[in-house]
Structures are given as C-alpha cells and as structure tokens.
Coordinates of C-alpha atoms in Angstrom, one line a residue:
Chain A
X1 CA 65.4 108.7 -55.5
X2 CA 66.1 106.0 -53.1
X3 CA 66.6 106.8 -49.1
X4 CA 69.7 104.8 -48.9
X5 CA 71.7 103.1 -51.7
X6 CA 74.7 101.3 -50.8
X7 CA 77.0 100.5 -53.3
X8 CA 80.1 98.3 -53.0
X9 CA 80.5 98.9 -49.2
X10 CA 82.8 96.7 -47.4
X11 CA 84.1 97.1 -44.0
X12 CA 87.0 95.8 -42.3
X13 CA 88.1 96.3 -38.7
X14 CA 91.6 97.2 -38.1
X15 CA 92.0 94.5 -35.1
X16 CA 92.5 91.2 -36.1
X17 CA 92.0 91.9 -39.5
X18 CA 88.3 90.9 -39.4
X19 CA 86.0 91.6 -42.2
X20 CA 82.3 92.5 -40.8
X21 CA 80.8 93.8 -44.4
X22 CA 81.3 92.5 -47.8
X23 CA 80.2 93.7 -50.7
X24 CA 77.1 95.1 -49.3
X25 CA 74.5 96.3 -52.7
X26 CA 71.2 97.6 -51.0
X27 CA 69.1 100.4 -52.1
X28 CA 66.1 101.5 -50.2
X29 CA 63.0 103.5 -51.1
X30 CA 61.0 106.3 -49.6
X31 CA 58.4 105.0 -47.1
X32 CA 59.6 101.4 -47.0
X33 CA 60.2 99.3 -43.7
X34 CA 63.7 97.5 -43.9
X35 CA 64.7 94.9 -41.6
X36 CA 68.3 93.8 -41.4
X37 CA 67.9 90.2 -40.2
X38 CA 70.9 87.6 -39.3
X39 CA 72.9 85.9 -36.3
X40 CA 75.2 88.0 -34.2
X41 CA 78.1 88.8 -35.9
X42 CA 76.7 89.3 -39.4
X43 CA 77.6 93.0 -38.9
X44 CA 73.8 94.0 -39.2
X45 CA 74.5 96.7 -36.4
X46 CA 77.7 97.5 -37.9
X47 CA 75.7 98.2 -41.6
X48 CA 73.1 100.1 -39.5
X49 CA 76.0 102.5 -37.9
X50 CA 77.5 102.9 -41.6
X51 CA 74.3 104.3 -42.7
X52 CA 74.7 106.7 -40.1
X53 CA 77.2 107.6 -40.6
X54 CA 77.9 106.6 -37.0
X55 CA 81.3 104.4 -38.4
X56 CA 83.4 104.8 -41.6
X57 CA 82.9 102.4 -44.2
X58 CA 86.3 100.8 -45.6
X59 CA 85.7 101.0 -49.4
X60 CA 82.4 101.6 -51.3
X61 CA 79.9 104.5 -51.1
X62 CA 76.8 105.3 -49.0
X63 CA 74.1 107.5 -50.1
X64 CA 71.5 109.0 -48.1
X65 CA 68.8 111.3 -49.7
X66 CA 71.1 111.3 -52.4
X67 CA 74.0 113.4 -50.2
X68 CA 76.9 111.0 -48.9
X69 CA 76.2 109.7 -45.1
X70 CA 78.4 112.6 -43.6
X71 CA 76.6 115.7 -45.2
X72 CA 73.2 113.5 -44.3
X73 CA 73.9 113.3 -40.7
X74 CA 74.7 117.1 -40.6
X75 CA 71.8 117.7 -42.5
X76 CA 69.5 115.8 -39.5
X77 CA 68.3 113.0 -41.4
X78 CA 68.2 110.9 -38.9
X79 CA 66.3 109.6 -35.9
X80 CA 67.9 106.8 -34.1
X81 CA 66.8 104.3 -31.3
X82 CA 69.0 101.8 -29.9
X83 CA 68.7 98.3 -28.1
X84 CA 68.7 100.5 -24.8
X85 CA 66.4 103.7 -24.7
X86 CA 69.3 105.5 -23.6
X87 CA 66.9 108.8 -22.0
X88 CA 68.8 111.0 -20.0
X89 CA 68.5 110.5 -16.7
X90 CA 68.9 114.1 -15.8
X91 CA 65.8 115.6 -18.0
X92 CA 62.3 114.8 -17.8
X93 CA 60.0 112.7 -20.5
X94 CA 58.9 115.9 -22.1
X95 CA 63.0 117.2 -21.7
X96 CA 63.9 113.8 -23.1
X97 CA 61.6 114.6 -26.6
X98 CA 62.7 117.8 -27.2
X99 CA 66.8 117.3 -27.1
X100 CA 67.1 117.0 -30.8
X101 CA 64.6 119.9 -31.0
X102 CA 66.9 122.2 -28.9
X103 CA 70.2 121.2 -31.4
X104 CA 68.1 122.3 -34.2
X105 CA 67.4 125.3 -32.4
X106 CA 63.7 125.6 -32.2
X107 CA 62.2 127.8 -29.6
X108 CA 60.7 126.9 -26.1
X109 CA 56.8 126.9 -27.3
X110 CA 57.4 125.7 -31.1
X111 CA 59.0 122.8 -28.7
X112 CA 56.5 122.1 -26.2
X113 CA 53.5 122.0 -29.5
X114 CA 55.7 119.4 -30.9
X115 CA 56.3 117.4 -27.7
X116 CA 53.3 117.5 -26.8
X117 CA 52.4 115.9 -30.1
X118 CA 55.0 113.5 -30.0
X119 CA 53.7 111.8 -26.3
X120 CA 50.0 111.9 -28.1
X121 CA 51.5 109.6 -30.7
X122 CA 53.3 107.6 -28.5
X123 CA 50.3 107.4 -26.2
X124 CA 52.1 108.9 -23.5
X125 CA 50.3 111.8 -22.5
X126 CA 50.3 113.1 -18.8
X127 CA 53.8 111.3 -18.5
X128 CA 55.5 114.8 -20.1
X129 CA 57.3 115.7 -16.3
X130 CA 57.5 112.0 -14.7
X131 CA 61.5 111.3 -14.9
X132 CA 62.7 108.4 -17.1
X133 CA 63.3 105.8 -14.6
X134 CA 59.7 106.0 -13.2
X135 CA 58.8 104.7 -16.0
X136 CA 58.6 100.8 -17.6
X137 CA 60.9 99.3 -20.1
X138 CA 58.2 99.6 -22.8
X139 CA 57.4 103.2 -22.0
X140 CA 60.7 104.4 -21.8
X141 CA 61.0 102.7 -25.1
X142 CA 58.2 104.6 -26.4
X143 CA 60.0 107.9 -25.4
X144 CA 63.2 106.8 -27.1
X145 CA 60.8 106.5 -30.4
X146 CA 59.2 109.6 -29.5
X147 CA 62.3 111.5 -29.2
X148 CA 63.9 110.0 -32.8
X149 CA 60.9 111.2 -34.4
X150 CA 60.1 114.5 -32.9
X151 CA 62.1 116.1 -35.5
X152 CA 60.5 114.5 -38.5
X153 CA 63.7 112.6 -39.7
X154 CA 63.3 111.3 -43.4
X155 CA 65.0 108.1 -41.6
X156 CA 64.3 106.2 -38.6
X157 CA 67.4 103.7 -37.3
X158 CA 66.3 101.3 -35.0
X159 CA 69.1 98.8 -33.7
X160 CA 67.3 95.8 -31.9
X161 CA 65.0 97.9 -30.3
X162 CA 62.5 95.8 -28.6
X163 CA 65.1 93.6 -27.7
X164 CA 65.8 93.5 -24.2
X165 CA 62.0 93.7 -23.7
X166 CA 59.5 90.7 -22.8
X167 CA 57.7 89.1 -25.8
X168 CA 54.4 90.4 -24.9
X169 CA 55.3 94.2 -24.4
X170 CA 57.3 93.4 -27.5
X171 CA 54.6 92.4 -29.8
X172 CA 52.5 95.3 -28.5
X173 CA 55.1 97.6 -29.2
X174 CA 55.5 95.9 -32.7
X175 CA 51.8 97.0 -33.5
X176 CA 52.3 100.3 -32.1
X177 CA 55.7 101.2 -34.0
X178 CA 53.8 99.8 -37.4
X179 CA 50.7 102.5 -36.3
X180 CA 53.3 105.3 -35.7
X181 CA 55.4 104.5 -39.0
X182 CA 52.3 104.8 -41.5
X183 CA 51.5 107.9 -39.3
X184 CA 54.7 109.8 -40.1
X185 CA 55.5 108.4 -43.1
X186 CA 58.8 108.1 -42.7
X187 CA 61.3 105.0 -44.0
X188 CA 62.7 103.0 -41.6
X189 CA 66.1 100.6 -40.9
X190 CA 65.4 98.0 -38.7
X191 CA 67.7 95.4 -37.0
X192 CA 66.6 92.6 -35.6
X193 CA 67.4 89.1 -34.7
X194 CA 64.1 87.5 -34.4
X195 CA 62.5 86.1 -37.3
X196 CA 58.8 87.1 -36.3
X197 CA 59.4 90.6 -35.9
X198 CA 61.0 91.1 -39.3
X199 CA 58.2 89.8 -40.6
X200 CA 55.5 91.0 -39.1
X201 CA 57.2 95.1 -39.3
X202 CA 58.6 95.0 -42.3
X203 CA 57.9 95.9 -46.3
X204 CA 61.4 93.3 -46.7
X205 CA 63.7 91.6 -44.7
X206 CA 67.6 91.9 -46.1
X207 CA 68.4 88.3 -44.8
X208 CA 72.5 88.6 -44.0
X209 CA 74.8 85.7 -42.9
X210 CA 78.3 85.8 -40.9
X211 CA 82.1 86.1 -41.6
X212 CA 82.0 88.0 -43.5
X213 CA 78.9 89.9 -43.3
X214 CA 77.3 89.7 -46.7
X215 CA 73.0 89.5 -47.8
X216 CA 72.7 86.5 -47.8
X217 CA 69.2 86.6 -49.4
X218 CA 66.0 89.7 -49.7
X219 CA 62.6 88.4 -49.0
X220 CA 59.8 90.8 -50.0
X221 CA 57.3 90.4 -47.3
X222 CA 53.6 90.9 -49.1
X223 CA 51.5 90.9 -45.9
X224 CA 48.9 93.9 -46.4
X225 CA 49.2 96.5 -44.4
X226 CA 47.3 97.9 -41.7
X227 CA 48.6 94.4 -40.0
X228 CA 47.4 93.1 -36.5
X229 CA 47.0 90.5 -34.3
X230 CA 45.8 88.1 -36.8
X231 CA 48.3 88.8 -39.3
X232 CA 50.3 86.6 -37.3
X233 CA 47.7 84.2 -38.0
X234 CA 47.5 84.1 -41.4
X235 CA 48.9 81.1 -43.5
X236 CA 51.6 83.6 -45.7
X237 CA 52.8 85.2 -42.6
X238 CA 54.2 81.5 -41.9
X239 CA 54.8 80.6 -45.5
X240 CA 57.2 84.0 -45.0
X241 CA 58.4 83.0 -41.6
X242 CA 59.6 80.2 -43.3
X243 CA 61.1 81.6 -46.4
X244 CA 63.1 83.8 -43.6
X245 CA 64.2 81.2 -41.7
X246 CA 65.6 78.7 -44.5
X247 CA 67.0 82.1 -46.2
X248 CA 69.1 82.4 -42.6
X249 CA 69.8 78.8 -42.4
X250 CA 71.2 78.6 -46.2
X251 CA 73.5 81.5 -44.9
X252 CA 75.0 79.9 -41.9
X253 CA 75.6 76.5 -44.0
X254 CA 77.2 78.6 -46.8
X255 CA 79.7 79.9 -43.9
X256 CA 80.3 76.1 -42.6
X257 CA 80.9 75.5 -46.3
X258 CA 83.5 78.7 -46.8
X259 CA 85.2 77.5 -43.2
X260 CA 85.2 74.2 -44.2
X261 CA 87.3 75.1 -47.7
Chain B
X1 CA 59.2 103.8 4.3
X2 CA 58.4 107.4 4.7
X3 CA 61.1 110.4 4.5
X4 CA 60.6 111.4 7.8
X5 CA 60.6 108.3 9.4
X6 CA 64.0 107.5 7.5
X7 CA 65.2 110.4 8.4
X8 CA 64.4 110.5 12.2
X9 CA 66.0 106.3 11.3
X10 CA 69.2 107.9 10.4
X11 CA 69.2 110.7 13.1
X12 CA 69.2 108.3 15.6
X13 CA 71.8 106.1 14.4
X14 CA 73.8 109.1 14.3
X15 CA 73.5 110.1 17.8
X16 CA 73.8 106.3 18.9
X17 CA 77.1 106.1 17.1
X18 CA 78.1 109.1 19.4
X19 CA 76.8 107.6 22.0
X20 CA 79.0 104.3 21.5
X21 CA 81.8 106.9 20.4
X22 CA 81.8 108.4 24.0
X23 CA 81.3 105.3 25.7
X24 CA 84.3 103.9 24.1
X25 CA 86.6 106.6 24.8
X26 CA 85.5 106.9 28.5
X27 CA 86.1 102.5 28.7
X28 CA 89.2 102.7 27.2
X29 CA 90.3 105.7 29.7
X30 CA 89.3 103.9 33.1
X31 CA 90.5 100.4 31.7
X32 CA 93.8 101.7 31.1
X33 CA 93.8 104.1 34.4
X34 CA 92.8 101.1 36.7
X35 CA 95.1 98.9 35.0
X36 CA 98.1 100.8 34.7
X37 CA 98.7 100.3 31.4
X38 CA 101.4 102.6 29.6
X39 CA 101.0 100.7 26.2
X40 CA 100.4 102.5 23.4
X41 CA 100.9 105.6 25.6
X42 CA 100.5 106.5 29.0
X43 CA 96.7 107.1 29.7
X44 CA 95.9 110.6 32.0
X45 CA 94.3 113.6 32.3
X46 CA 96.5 115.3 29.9
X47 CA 96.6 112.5 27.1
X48 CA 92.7 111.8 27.1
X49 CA 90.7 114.5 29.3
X50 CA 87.0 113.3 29.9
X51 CA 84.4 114.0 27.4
X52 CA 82.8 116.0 30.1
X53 CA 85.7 117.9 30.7
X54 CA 85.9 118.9 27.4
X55 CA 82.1 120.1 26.9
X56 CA 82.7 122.2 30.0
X57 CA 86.1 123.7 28.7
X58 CA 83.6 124.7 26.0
X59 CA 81.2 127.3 28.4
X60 CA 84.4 128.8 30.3
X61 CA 86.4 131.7 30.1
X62 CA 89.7 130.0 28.1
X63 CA 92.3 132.7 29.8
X64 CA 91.4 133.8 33.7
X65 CA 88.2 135.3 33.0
X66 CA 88.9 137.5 30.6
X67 CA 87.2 137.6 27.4
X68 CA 84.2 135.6 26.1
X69 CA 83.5 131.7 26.9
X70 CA 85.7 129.3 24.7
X71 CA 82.8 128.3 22.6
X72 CA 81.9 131.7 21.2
X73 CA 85.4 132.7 20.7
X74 CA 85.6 129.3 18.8
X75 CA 82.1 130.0 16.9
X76 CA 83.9 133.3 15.6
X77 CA 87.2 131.8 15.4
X78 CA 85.0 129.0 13.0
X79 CA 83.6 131.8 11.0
X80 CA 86.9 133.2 9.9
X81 CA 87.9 130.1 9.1
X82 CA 84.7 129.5 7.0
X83 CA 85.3 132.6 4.8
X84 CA 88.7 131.5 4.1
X85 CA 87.6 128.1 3.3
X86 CA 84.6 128.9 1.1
X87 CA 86.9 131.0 -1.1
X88 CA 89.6 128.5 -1.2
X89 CA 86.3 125.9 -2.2
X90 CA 85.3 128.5 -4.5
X91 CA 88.3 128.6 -6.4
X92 CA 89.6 125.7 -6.5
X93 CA 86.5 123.9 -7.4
X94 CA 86.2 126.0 -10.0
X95 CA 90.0 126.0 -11.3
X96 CA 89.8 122.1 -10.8
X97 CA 86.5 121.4 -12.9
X98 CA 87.7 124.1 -16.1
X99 CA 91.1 121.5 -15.6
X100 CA 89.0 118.5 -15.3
X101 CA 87.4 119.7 -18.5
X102 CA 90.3 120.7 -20.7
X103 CA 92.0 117.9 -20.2
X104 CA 88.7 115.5 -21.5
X105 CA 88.6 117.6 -24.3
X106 CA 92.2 117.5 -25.1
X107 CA 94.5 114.2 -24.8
X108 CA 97.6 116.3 -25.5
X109 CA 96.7 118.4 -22.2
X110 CA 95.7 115.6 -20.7
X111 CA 99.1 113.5 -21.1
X112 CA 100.8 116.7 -20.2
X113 CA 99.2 118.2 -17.7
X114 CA 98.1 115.1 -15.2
X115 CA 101.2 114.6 -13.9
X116 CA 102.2 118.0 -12.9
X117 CA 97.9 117.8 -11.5
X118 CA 99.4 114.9 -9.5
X119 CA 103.0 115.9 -8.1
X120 CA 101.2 119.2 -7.0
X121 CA 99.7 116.7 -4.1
X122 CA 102.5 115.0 -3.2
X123 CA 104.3 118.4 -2.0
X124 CA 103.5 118.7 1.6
X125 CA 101.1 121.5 1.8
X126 CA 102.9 122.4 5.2
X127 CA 106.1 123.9 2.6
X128 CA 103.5 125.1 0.3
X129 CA 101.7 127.2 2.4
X130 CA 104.8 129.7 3.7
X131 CA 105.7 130.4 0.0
X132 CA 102.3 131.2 -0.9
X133 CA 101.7 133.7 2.3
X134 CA 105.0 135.5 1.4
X135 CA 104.4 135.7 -2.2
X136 CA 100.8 137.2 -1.6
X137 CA 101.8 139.2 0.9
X138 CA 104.5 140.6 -0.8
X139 CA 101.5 141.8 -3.4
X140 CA 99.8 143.1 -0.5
X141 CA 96.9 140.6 -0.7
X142 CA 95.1 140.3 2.8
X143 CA 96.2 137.5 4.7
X144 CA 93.3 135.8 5.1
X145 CA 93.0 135.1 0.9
X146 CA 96.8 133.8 1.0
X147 CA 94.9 131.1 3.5
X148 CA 91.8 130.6 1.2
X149 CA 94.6 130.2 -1.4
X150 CA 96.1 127.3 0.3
X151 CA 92.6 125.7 0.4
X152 CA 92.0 125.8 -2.9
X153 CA 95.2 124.1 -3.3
X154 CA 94.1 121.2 -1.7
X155 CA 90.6 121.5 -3.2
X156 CA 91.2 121.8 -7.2
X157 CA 92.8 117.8 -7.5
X158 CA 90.1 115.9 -5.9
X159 CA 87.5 118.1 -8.6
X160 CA 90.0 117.9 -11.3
X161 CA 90.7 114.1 -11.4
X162 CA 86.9 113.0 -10.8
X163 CA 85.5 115.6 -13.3
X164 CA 88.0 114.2 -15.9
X165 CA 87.1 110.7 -15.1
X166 CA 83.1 111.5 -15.0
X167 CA 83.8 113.4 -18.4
X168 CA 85.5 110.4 -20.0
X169 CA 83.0 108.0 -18.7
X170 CA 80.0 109.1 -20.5
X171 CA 78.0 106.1 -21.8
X172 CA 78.9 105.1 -25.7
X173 CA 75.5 104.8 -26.5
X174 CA 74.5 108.0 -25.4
X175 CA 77.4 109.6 -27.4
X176 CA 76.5 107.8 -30.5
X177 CA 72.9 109.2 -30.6
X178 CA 74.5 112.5 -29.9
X179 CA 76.1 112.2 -32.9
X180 CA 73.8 111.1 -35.0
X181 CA 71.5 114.1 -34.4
X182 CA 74.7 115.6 -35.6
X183 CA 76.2 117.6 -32.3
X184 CA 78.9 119.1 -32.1
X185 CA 82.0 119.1 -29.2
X186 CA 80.8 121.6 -26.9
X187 CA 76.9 120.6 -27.4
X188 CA 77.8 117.1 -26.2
X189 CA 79.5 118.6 -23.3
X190 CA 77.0 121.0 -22.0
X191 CA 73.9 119.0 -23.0
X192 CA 75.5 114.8 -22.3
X193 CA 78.7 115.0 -21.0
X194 CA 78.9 117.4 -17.6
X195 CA 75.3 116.6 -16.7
X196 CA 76.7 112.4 -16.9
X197 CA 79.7 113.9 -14.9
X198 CA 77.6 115.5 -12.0
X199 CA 77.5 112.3 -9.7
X200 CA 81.0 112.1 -10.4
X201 CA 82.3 115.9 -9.7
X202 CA 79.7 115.8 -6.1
X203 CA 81.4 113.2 -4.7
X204 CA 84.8 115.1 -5.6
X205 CA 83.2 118.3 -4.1
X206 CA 82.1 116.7 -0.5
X207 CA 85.9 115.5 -0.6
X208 CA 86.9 118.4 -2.0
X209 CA 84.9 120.4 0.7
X210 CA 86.3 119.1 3.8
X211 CA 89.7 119.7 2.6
X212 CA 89.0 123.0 2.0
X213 CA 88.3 123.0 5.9
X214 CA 91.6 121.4 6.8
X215 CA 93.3 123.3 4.2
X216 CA 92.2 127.0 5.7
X217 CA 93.2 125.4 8.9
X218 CA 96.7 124.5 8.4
X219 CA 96.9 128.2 6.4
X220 CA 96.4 130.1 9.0
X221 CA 99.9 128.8 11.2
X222 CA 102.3 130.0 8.5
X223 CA 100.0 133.0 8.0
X224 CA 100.2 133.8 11.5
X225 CA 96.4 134.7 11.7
X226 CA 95.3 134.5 15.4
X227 CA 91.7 134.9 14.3
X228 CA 90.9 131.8 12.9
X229 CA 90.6 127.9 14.1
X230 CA 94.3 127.4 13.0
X231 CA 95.7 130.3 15.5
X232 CA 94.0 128.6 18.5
X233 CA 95.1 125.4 17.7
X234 CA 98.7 126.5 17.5
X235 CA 97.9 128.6 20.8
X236 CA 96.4 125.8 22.4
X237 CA 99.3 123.5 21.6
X238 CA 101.6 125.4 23.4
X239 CA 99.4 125.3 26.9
X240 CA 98.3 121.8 25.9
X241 CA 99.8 120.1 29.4
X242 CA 98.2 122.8 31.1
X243 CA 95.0 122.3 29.9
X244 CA 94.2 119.8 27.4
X245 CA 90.8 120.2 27.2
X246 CA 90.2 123.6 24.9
X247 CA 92.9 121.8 22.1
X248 CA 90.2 119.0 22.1
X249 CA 87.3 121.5 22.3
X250 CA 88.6 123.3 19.0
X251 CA 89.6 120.2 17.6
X252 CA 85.3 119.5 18.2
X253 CA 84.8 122.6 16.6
X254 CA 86.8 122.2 13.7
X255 CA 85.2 118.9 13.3
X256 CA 81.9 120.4 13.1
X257 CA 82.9 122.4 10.5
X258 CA 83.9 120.4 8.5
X259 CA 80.6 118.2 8.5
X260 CA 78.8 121.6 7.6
X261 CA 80.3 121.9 4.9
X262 CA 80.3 118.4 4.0
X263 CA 76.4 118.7 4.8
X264 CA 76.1 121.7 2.6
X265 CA 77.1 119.6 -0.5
X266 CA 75.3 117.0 0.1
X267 CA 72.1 119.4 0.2
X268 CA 73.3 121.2 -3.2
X269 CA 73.4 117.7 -4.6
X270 CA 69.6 116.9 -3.7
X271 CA 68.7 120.0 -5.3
X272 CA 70.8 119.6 -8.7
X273 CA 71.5 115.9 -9.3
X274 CA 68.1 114.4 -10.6
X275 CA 69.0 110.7 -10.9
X276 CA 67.4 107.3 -11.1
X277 CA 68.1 106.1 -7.4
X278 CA 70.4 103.5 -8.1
X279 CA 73.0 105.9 -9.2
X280 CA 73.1 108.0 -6.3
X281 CA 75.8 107.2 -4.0

C-alpha cells in the first residue's frame, strides 16, 4: 500500500482565480525519500500542505496510509518541519521534543525515555534544558527534526527545511537527515528548491513547473545509499544533477510556451 | 556586562533623573519668583512649595500635633488603598483576560462584544464610581470592595484588548504544526496560543496595574472612605492654600505606589515569561 497516492488533485485559490495544482498523479511508497523540486510558485509547498491535510484540495482525492488526509492527520501520521524551526520559545529543548508526545498523551517518564532518545539521534545530548534561542540555526533545526519524529510518524513533511541555513551547515545537515531517515525508517516529503539537495536526499525527485503547478517530469535518482561526501563526487550524481536541471528548465519553457499561446 | 553592574547602571540613572527632576522644579520656581513671571500661572509658595518643604511635611504631625507624622498616616492610608487595588487588579485582570479569550475564540462575541468593551472606557469613571458605591452598598457589600470594584473597572480593558490581540497574533507557522499533530481548539490555546500571548497580556498588566492604583484612588471620594489615599487627598484639597505641602506629599505617596505595583509586575514577568531576549520589551 502506498504512503500517499494522489489522484486527480487540483487546487484553485479563491482570490484571483489562480490555479496552484493541476492534475497532480503521484503515489508514494513506504520508506522512500520524495523531493518535490521546482521554482517558487509551482505550488510544491501548497502540494506539501494538501498532503497534510494542512489545506483543502479543490477536486481530486488524497490518500494517506490508505485513510483520506483528514482521518490521517487525526490519526498522527504526521511529523512536520517547516523552513523556520518554529520551537517554542517558552519550553525548553527537551520541552520542545516532547509537545507532540504530551497531545498523544504519554506520561512524564515514557516522555523523558523517548526524548532523551530523540536528542541522542539528533546528536543533541546535554542540550535537553538549554532554551531554543541559545541555540544555532542548525541546532535548532535539529530539534525541529527531533520533535517531528519523536512520535514515530509513518510520514515526515519537510517544507524547505535547510533553507534559510548557510550551505555548509546545510550540507551537513543533509548527511545527517539521510543518517536519521534510514534510522527510523520512516518515508519522507521533501520540498526543496535546490537542485543538489534533491539529489543528493532523495530516492526521486517529482520535478514540477509553474502556472499552473503540474509534474513537470520524475527522475528516479539511483545513487546507492549510505551516501556521503563523495557521493557528491561521483560522475552520476552530476549526470542526475543534470537530468534535474534540464527536467526544470523544459518546465519553465513549456510555461513561456502556454503564456505565449 | 554583568547583572549587577547593569543593575547598579540603571539605579543610578534612576536617581540622576530625580536628581535633574528636582533641580528642574527648584530652577523653574526661583526663575519665575525672581522674575516675576505670572505666565502660565502665578509661581509661590502655595502653587509650587519646595521639594524640601514637602519631604519635611512628610515627618510632621499633619493636624496641630495630634496624631502620627504624615508619612505613617500616609503609609497606612497607602495600605488601604493597596488592598482595594489588588482586588480591583485581581478581578479585573482576570474578568478582562476570560474576555480577551472568548472573544479570540469566538468572532461573533468578538464583533459584539468589543464595542460595548470600548464605550465602557469612554464613560468617565468619575459618574461610574457613585452608581457602583450605591448599588453595592445597597447589597451591603463593605465599602472598601465597591472601591476595588471601581478599579477593576479601569483594569479589565487594558487586559482584555492586549490579550485578544496577543491571542490573534499567534505565528501561522506555529499553528500549522499544531495542526498537523492534529490539536484541537483548547490544546492550541493552552499549549501555543496564551503562552505566545504572555508578552502581550504583561505589558497590559503593568498598564493595567497602575490603573488599578488610580482607580482605588478616585473610588474612595464617592465612597466617602477617609481611610485610604483618596480621603486625604480630598482632605487635603480643601486646606490646600493653607498648606500645600501634605497634598503634594500624598500625591509622592500615591506615586510610589503605583511604581510598586508597577515593579511587582515586572518581577512576576521575570519569573514566568521565558523568552528569547529580543522579544522582551
């Protein structure tokens, strides 16, 4: 049974009559790494949201663990991390991790075992009672991973991520989310809009294009796994860069062609 | 820096501001004296009294020797007072923020109720405050909680408007991850939205607190209680020409007491508003 399978989705925004998604077909299997890659406005983050049942789709159906979105999200089958780590303020690291452990209701020592794990996989132990702004961008992007995961969610969303961080702490990070996602086994959604890291992360890269938002093109991305540092060496990691990148381009010139008609 | 050093930084500044405060009034006194100056008023004893006038009024006997020195009859006088306004504070912090929160929670109350929230300020508290003492007191409620009543009159808006606002303001992002680990209403109001809020409802309280102050004050003249800051003002008035100098020593008084409980806000907020720095005001 596939994780998510979208089937005739399409989305239109009430204001201005815009049409972010289009006939969206995508199914996704159990333990794969999914990148939704494509310039802004290609309604990758919007596609990501619908999967979570975060917006409403206009027409078509979304399936996750074979239950509709809704009765997914009530069902906690979702972790999420967004662009911003978005830690409260008010709680602690440690606090910060167990917040979706206290909705489902777990008690105060089943929490702390599991937090405790959860900063061990994150390599962020001793940083359990530090506040969130004491820490860096990266780190307070580990807790954000730490905290979508610290229930075990079949699926992980992750909207842009790393992407207000530099490209070193990035492409550390990027080695360190692959290490966490064969740890926990779970499948995850990725938006992105660099190239590189869809590539390197991910088991395929769902290639959209703009106006309307559509997939444009799905590259399968072969590169064995455990991948490191010199993955981003390797001849196929640029024959695939490439592949990527003329898939993107052939989606912008197809929307200069549909403005143009 | 170190705390310490930032705050003996601070406590300086504070008492060089008095310092300049002081100065200031005692300039503008002899400039206008020597010069004979009667614009915007007429400059004398009985208009602006020295500072050390004032002080002194504080450690003498207010009425020909008979009872204690001004300043402890004004320390008690500030207790009463306190009692009354702590209530007031009490209650309408709390009636404010249970407002503040029904009305993020529900648009319909929030279209209906606001404006009603907002004409209740613009009635001058001074035609308030009679109809509140005679209604309580017609109930046989003790004076002094008709006063503490008044406060919290001018106490619940400031709370009310700010904890709506802090409510409404919480960030999207935040909200979104709430509901994707599938939350419900009242979860994301205990757990994201009132703890976002708390910057928002402390600076409404240290508003909200000093009000309380002046509200208890301006109580206790339509209450006719003698016991409290209000009923020596009122007393004073009437002998201010006589001698100025103990209206302005209560009026010192009152001032004080206001800053503690301004201060005392300010400390609760150390102890239960853990942000990162830059949000705190």
């Amino acid at each position: 049974m596939s994780v998510v399978a979208i089937e005739k989705l399409t989305k239109q925004f009430a204001q201005g009559n815009v049409v972010a998604l289009q006939d969206i077909e995508l199914a996704i299997e159990p333990g794969e790494f999914v990148s939704l890659i494509g310039p802004s406005g290609c309604g990758k983050s919007t596609l990501l949201r619908i999967i979570g049942d975060l917006i409403q789709p206009t027409s078509g159906t979304v399936m996750v663990n074979g239950k509709p979105a809704p009765r997914a999200r009530a069902d906690h089958d979702y972790g999420i991390v967004f662009q911003d780590s978005v830690l409260f303020d008010w709680r602690t690291v440690s606090k910060n991790v167990a917040l979706p452990l206290e909705l489902l209701g777990w008690d105060r020592a089943r929490r702390k075992t599991r937090v405790d794990e959860m900063l061990a996989l994150v390599e962020l132990q001793g940083f359990g009672d530090h506040q969130p702004w004491q820490l860096s961008g990266g780190m307070q992007m580990r807790v954000a991973i730490a905290r979508a995961l610290a229930f075990e969610p079949p699926l992980l969303l992750m909207d842009e991520p790393f992407g207000a961080l530099d490209e070193m702490t990035r492409e550390r990070l990027n080695m360190e989310l692959l290490r966490i996602w064969e740890a926990s086994k779970s499948t995850v959604v990725f938006v992105t809009h660099s190239i590189a890291e869809a590539v390197f992360l991910s088991t395929r890269a769902v290639v959209m294009s703009a106006r309307p938002g559509r997939i444009a093109d799905i590259v399968e991305i072969d590169l064995p796994y455990p991948r490191g540092a010199a993955t981003r060496e390797e001849p196929r990691y640029f024959e695939l860069v490439t592949q990527v990148r003329e898939a993107l381009h052939l989606g912008s010139d197809l929307d200069r062609a549909v403005a143009d008609v | 820096m170190g705390a310490l050093r930032r705050a003996v930084v601070s406590g300086a500044t504070v008492v060089a501001v008095l310092g300049v405060l002081v100065g200031a009034w005692e300039l503008y006194r002899w400039i206008w004296i020597s010069a004979g100056w009667t614009w915007p008023f007429v400059v004398d004893d009985t208009s602006m009294p020295h500072i050390h006038t004032i002080v002194q009024a504080l450690f003498q006997h207010p009425t020909s020797g008979f009872g204690d020195i001004l300043i402890v009859q004004l320390f008690h006088a500030a207790l009463f007072t306190a009692k009354e306004a702590v209530v007031g504070f009490a209650i309408g912090a709390t009636f404010g923020f249970l407002l503040g929160v029904l009305m993020s929670q529900w648009r319909v109350l929030q279209r209906g109720f606001l404006p009603y929230v907002v004409a209740s300020q613009t009635v001058p508290i001074l035609a308030v405050a009679p109809i509140v003492v005679v209604y309580l007191g017609s109930l046989n409620v003790a004076a002094w909680f008709s006063v503490a009543v008044i406060a919290a009159y001018l106490t619940f808006f400031p709370v009310a408007i700010n904890t709506l606002r802090g409510l409404l303001s919480t960030d999207r992002r935040a909200l979104e991850l709430m509901h994707a680990f599938a939350a419900g209403r009242w979860t994301i109001l205990w757990k994201l939205r009132v703890p976002a809020a708390l910057p928002f409802i402390f600076s409404a309280l240290k508003v909200a607190a000093t009000a309380s102050v002046v509200g208890a004050i301006i109580g206790e003249a339509p209450s006719s209680i003698q016991d409290g800051l209000g009923g020596y003002i009122v007393n004073f008035n009437q002998y201010y020409t006589l001698s100025p100098q103990n209206l302005w020593a209560t009026n010192i008084i009152a001032a004080l007491l206001g800053i503690a409980f301004f201060l005392a806000i300010v400390g609760a907020e150390k102890v239960v508003v853990r942000r990162a720095p830059e949000h705190v005001a």
